[in-house]
PDB file of C-alpha atoms in Angstrom:
ATOM      1  CA  MET A   3     -18.765 -42.266 -19.824  1.00  0.00           C
ATOM      2  CA  ALA A   4     -16.150 -43.832 -22.094  1.00  0.00           C
ATOM      3  CA  ASP A   5     -15.492 -40.422 -23.637  1.00  0.00           C
ATOM      4  CA  LEU A   6     -14.771 -38.995 -20.199  1.00  0.00           C
ATOM      5  CA  LEU A   7     -12.239 -41.717 -19.443  1.00  0.00           C
ATOM      6  CA  THR A   8     -10.303 -40.944 -22.613  1.00  0.00           C
ATOM      7  CA  GLU A   9     -10.289 -37.175 -22.044  1.00  0.00           C
ATOM      8  CA  PRO A  10      -6.901 -35.911 -20.747  1.00  0.00           C
ATOM      9  CA  LEU A  11      -8.468 -32.782 -19.261  1.00  0.00           C
ATOM     10  CA  ALA A  12     -10.623 -34.915 -16.968  1.00  0.00           C
ATOM     11  CA  TYR A  13      -7.480 -36.423 -15.487  1.00  0.00           C
ATOM     12  CA  ALA A  14      -5.899 -32.975 -15.205  1.00  0.00           C
ATOM     13  CA  VAL A  15      -8.893 -31.711 -13.221  1.00  0.00           C
ATOM     14  CA  VAL A  16      -8.674 -34.648 -10.814  1.00  0.00           C
ATOM     15  CA  VAL A  17      -4.899 -34.407 -10.335  1.00  0.00           C
ATOM     16  CA  LEU A  18      -4.820 -30.631  -9.996  1.00  0.00           C
ATOM     17  CA  GLY A  19      -7.823 -30.641  -7.659  1.00  0.00           C
ATOM     18  CA  ALA A  20      -6.176 -33.191  -5.375  1.00  0.00           C
ATOM     19  CA  THR A  21      -2.873 -31.298  -5.503  1.00  0.00           C
ATOM     20  CA  GLY A  22      -4.604 -28.046  -4.620  1.00  0.00           C
ATOM     21  CA  THR A  23      -6.378 -29.646  -1.681  1.00  0.00           C
ATOM     22  CA  VAL A  24      -3.138 -31.090  -0.308  1.00  0.00           C
ATOM     23  CA  LEU A  25      -1.280 -27.795  -0.725  1.00  0.00           C
ATOM     24  CA  LEU A  26      -4.100 -25.847   0.933  1.00  0.00           C
ATOM     25  CA  SER A  27      -4.162 -28.180   3.929  1.00  0.00           C
ATOM     26  CA  ARG A  28      -0.369 -27.932   4.278  1.00  0.00           C
ATOM     27  CA  ALA A  29      -0.523 -24.140   4.109  1.00  0.00           C
ATOM     28  CA  MET A  30      -3.236 -24.029   6.765  1.00  0.00           C
ATOM     29  CA  ARG A  31      -1.186 -26.224   9.069  1.00  0.00           C
ATOM     30  CA  ARG A  32       1.895 -24.047   8.649  1.00  0.00           C
ATOM     31  CA  GLY A  33       0.331 -20.584   8.513  1.00  0.00           C
ATOM     32  CA  ARG A  34      -2.569 -18.532   9.730  1.00  0.00           C
ATOM     33  CA  VAL A  35      -5.943 -19.496   8.343  1.00  0.00           C
ATOM     34  CA  ASP A  36      -6.948 -15.878   7.636  1.00  0.00           C
ATOM     35  CA  SER A  37      -3.865 -15.271   5.486  1.00  0.00           C
ATOM     36  CA  VAL A  38      -4.109 -18.572   3.644  1.00  0.00           C
ATOM     37  CA  VAL A  39      -7.803 -18.227   2.842  1.00  0.00           C
ATOM     38  CA  GLY A  40      -7.395 -14.563   1.892  1.00  0.00           C
ATOM     39  CA  VAL A  41      -4.614 -15.334  -0.571  1.00  0.00           C
ATOM     40  CA  LEU A  42      -6.532 -18.344  -1.910  1.00  0.00           C
ATOM     41  CA  SER A  43      -9.636 -16.236  -2.517  1.00  0.00           C
ATOM     42  CA  VAL A  44      -7.652 -13.713  -4.534  1.00  0.00           C
ATOM     43  CA  VAL A  45      -5.719 -16.312  -6.515  1.00  0.00           C
ATOM     44  CA  GLU A  46      -8.937 -18.167  -7.418  1.00  0.00           C
ATOM     45  CA  VAL A  47     -10.214 -15.057  -9.167  1.00  0.00           C
ATOM     46  CA  VAL A  48      -7.128 -13.310 -10.535  1.00  0.00           C
ATOM     47  CA  VAL A  49      -5.341 -16.293 -12.114  1.00  0.00           C
ATOM     48  CA  PRO A  50      -8.301 -17.456 -14.239  1.00  0.00           C
ATOM     49  CA  GLY A  51      -8.885 -13.848 -15.277  1.00  0.00           C
ATOM     50  CA  LEU A  52      -5.284 -13.504 -16.413  1.00  0.00           C
ATOM     51  CA  VAL A  53      -5.432 -16.848 -18.216  1.00  0.00           C
ATOM     52  CA  GLY A  54      -8.521 -15.666 -20.052  1.00  0.00           C
ATOM     53  CA  LEU A  55      -6.901 -12.397 -21.073  1.00  0.00           C
ATOM     54  CA  VAL A  56      -3.456 -13.735 -21.954  1.00  0.00           C
ATOM     55  CA  LEU A  57      -4.091 -17.206 -23.330  1.00  0.00           C
ATOM     56  CA  LEU A  58      -7.727 -17.415 -24.367  1.00  0.00           C
ATOM     57  CA  GLY A  59      -8.184 -14.091 -26.125  1.00  0.00           C
ATOM     58  CA  ASP A  60     -10.679 -12.518 -23.727  1.00  0.00           C
ATOM     59  CA  ARG A  61     -10.937  -8.748 -24.003  1.00  0.00           C
ATOM     60  CA  VAL A  62     -11.579  -6.006 -21.470  1.00  0.00           C
ATOM     61  CA  ARG A  63     -14.672  -3.957 -22.159  1.00  0.00           C
ATOM     62  CA  SER A  64     -13.912  -0.622 -23.819  1.00  0.00           C
ATOM     63  CA  GLY A  65     -13.096   2.053 -21.235  1.00  0.00           C
ATOM     64  CA  TRP A  66     -12.566  -0.410 -18.372  1.00  0.00           C
ATOM     65  CA  ALA A  67      -8.839  -1.180 -18.771  1.00  0.00           C
ATOM     66  CA  ALA A  68      -7.692   1.504 -16.317  1.00  0.00           C
ATOM     67  CA  LEU A  69     -10.155   0.307 -13.684  1.00  0.00           C
ATOM     68  CA  LEU A  70      -8.950  -3.269 -14.220  1.00  0.00           C
ATOM     69  CA  VAL A  71      -5.317  -2.252 -13.661  1.00  0.00           C
ATOM     70  CA  VAL A  72      -6.192  -0.257 -10.523  1.00  0.00           C
ATOM     71  CA  GLY A  73      -8.292  -3.125  -9.180  1.00  0.00           C
ATOM     72  CA  TRP A  74      -5.541  -5.675  -9.755  1.00  0.00           C
ATOM     73  CA  ALA A  75      -2.937  -3.377  -8.180  1.00  0.00           C
ATOM     74  CA  LEU A  76      -5.085  -2.881  -5.070  1.00  0.00           C
ATOM     75  CA  THR A  77      -5.815  -6.590  -4.912  1.00  0.00           C
ATOM     76  CA  LEU A  78      -2.130  -7.450  -5.166  1.00  0.00           C
ATOM     77  CA  ALA A  79      -1.201  -4.887  -2.504  1.00  0.00           C
ATOM     78  CA  GLY A  80      -3.870  -6.190  -0.144  1.00  0.00           C
ATOM     79  CA  THR A  81      -2.791  -9.774  -0.693  1.00  0.00           C
ATOM     80  CA  VAL A  82       0.854  -8.955  -0.005  1.00  0.00           C
ATOM     81  CA  LEU A  83      -0.098  -7.106   3.179  1.00  0.00           C
ATOM     82  CA  LEU A  84      -2.318  -9.945   4.313  1.00  0.00           C
ATOM     83  CA  ALA A  85       0.297 -12.613   3.621  1.00  0.00           C
ATOM     84  CA  ARG A  86       3.142 -10.833   5.419  1.00  0.00           C
ATOM     85  CA  PRO A  87       4.190 -12.445   8.687  1.00  0.00           C
ATOM     86  CA  GLY A  88       3.438 -10.495  11.831  1.00  0.00           C
ATOM     87  CA  THR A  89       0.463  -8.546  10.471  1.00  0.00           C
ATOM     88  CA  ARG A  90      -2.072 -10.018  12.856  1.00  0.00           C
ATOM     89  CA  ALA A  91      -4.097  -7.385  14.678  1.00  0.00           C
ATOM     90  CA  ALA A  92      -3.754  -7.317  18.442  1.00  0.00           C
ATOM     91  CA  SER A  93      -6.571  -9.182  20.133  1.00  0.00           C
ATOM     92  CA  PRO A  94      -8.633  -7.190  22.614  1.00  0.00           C
ATOM     93  CA  ALA A  95      -7.865  -7.909  26.255  1.00  0.00           C
TER      94      ALA A  95
END
């Protein structure tokens, strides 16, 4: 337990987790829940993947780079469309 208390990354996890929770709750109060959760779901997957590739030296399996680029492009396009204001589908009468 003493090792955990002297580990800076443990404090980073706590601070960033609390910050993320506060920012998510603020976004849900100000925006539509479907857009906020949709963007959050994408960011939770794409950002760690990019960090792994750019900073941690992860590699894409041979022959899969083109599929990765297409997948990220489609994901980004879908996220932008979802996050745009006024894109809510009309509710049935």
